[in-house]
Amino acid sequence: MAIIVHLDVMMAKRKMSLNELSEKVEVTLSNLSILKNGKAKAIRFSTLMAICKALDCQPGDILEYAP
């Protein structure tokens, strides 16, 4: 089972770069890159909330559970 991260898809839909998202959510590029590449072990709700606000989306648009 795994959690699949679709951050790159949402960023492409919103035509937003990793640098721009990093500035908007005040999270380092390296941490966003880890999340985008599916290497993250956890994400804070405050970070998820900031990403959803910046990308105008829901958490389910970014995260998917795959059994």
PDB file of C-alpha atoms in Angstrom:
ATOM      1  CA  MET A   1       0.000   0.000   0.000  1.00  0.00           C
ATOM      2  CA  ALA A   2       1.182   3.493  -0.745  1.00  0.00           C
ATOM      3  CA  ILE A   3       0.257   7.137  -0.775  1.00  0.00           C
ATOM      4  CA  ILE A   4       0.772   8.603  -4.236  1.00  0.00           C
ATOM      5  CA  VAL A   5       1.550  12.319  -4.465  1.00  0.00           C
ATOM      6  CA  HIS A   6       0.185  14.220  -7.466  1.00  0.00           C
ATOM      7  CA  LEU A   7       1.780  17.562  -6.606  1.00  0.00           C
ATOM      8  CA  ASP A   8       3.506  17.769 -10.001  1.00  0.00           C
ATOM      9  CA  VAL A   9       0.165  17.253 -11.785  1.00  0.00           C
ATOM     10  CA  MET A  10      -1.556  20.032  -9.822  1.00  0.00           C
ATOM     11  CA  MET A  11       1.397  22.360 -10.348  1.00  0.00           C
ATOM     12  CA  ALA A  12       1.225  21.707 -14.109  1.00  0.00           C
ATOM     13  CA  LYS A  13      -2.543  22.335 -14.160  1.00  0.00           C
ATOM     14  CA  ARG A  14      -2.012  25.658 -12.382  1.00  0.00           C
ATOM     15  CA  LYS A  15       1.104  26.453 -14.468  1.00  0.00           C
ATOM     16  CA  MET A  16       3.108  27.023 -11.296  1.00  0.00           C
ATOM     17  CA  SER A  17       6.801  26.271 -10.900  1.00  0.00           C
ATOM     18  CA  LEU A  18       8.358  24.655  -7.847  1.00  0.00           C
ATOM     19  CA  ASN A  19      10.128  27.956  -7.096  1.00  0.00           C
ATOM     20  CA  GLU A  20       6.862  29.905  -7.188  1.00  0.00           C
ATOM     21  CA  LEU A  21       5.072  27.356  -4.995  1.00  0.00           C
ATOM     22  CA  SER A  22       7.975  27.372  -2.551  1.00  0.00           C
ATOM     23  CA  GLU A  23       7.696  31.136  -2.164  1.00  0.00           C
ATOM     24  CA  LYS A  24       3.908  31.050  -1.728  1.00  0.00           C
ATOM     25  CA  VAL A  25       3.853  28.301   0.908  1.00  0.00           C
ATOM     26  CA  GLU A  26       7.132  29.282   2.577  1.00  0.00           C
ATOM     27  CA  VAL A  27       8.579  25.783   2.368  1.00  0.00           C
ATOM     28  CA  THR A  28      12.091  25.115   1.108  1.00  0.00           C
ATOM     29  CA  LEU A  29      12.629  23.901  -2.438  1.00  0.00           C
ATOM     30  CA  SER A  30      14.283  20.734  -1.163  1.00  0.00           C
ATOM     31  CA  ASN A  31      11.313  19.841   1.055  1.00  0.00           C
ATOM     32  CA  LEU A  32       8.826  20.474  -1.753  1.00  0.00           C
ATOM     33  CA  SER A  33      10.976  18.436  -4.116  1.00  0.00           C
ATOM     34  CA  ILE A  34      10.990  15.517  -1.675  1.00  0.00           C
ATOM     35  CA  LEU A  35       7.198  15.733  -1.451  1.00  0.00           C
ATOM     36  CA  LYS A  36       6.773  16.099  -5.224  1.00  0.00           C
ATOM     37  CA  ASN A  37       8.938  13.060  -5.910  1.00  0.00           C
ATOM     38  CA  GLY A  38       7.009  10.891  -3.455  1.00  0.00           C
ATOM     39  CA  LYS A  39       9.955  10.460  -1.071  1.00  0.00           C
ATOM     40  CA  ALA A  40       8.317  12.208   1.916  1.00  0.00           C
ATOM     41  CA  LYS A  41       7.481  10.127   4.984  1.00  0.00           C
ATOM     42  CA  ALA A  42       5.013  12.699   6.358  1.00  0.00           C
ATOM     43  CA  ILE A  43       3.461  16.085   5.714  1.00  0.00           C
ATOM     44  CA  ARG A  44       2.163  18.578   8.247  1.00  0.00           C
ATOM     45  CA  PHE A  45      -1.454  19.624   7.933  1.00  0.00           C
ATOM     46  CA  SER A  46      -0.332  23.262   7.934  1.00  0.00           C
ATOM     47  CA  THR A  47       1.917  22.586   4.932  1.00  0.00           C
ATOM     48  CA  LEU A  48      -0.812  20.652   3.127  1.00  0.00           C
ATOM     49  CA  MET A  49      -3.252  23.478   3.832  1.00  0.00           C
ATOM     50  CA  ALA A  50      -0.823  26.083   2.457  1.00  0.00           C
ATOM     51  CA  ILE A  51      -0.214  24.015  -0.693  1.00  0.00           C
ATOM     52  CA  CYS A  52      -3.959  23.562  -1.237  1.00  0.00           C
ATOM     53  CA  LYS A  53      -4.521  27.296  -0.785  1.00  0.00           C
ATOM     54  CA  ALA A  54      -1.722  28.213  -3.217  1.00  0.00           C
ATOM     55  CA  LEU A  55      -2.899  25.704  -5.845  1.00  0.00           C
ATOM     56  CA  ASP A  56      -6.632  26.273  -5.183  1.00  0.00           C
ATOM     57  CA  CYS A  57      -7.303  22.560  -4.748  1.00  0.00           C
ATOM     58  CA  GLN A  58      -8.358  19.943  -2.209  1.00  0.00           C
ATOM     59  CA  PRO A  59      -6.019  17.505  -0.365  1.00  0.00           C
ATOM     60  CA  GLY A  60      -7.505  14.674  -2.425  1.00  0.00           C
ATOM     61  CA  ASP A  61      -6.285  16.385  -5.590  1.00  0.00           C
ATOM     62  CA  ILE A  62      -2.708  16.014  -4.302  1.00  0.00           C
ATOM     63  CA  LEU A  63      -2.758  12.764  -2.317  1.00  0.00           C
ATOM     64  CA  GLU A  64      -4.102   9.365  -3.353  1.00  0.00           C
ATOM     65  CA  TYR A  65      -4.189   6.091  -1.423  1.00  0.00           C
ATOM     66  CA  ALA A  66      -3.300   2.996  -3.449  1.00  0.00           C
ATOM     67  CA  PRO A  67      -3.813  -0.370  -1.744  1.00  0.00           C
TER      68      PRO A  67
END
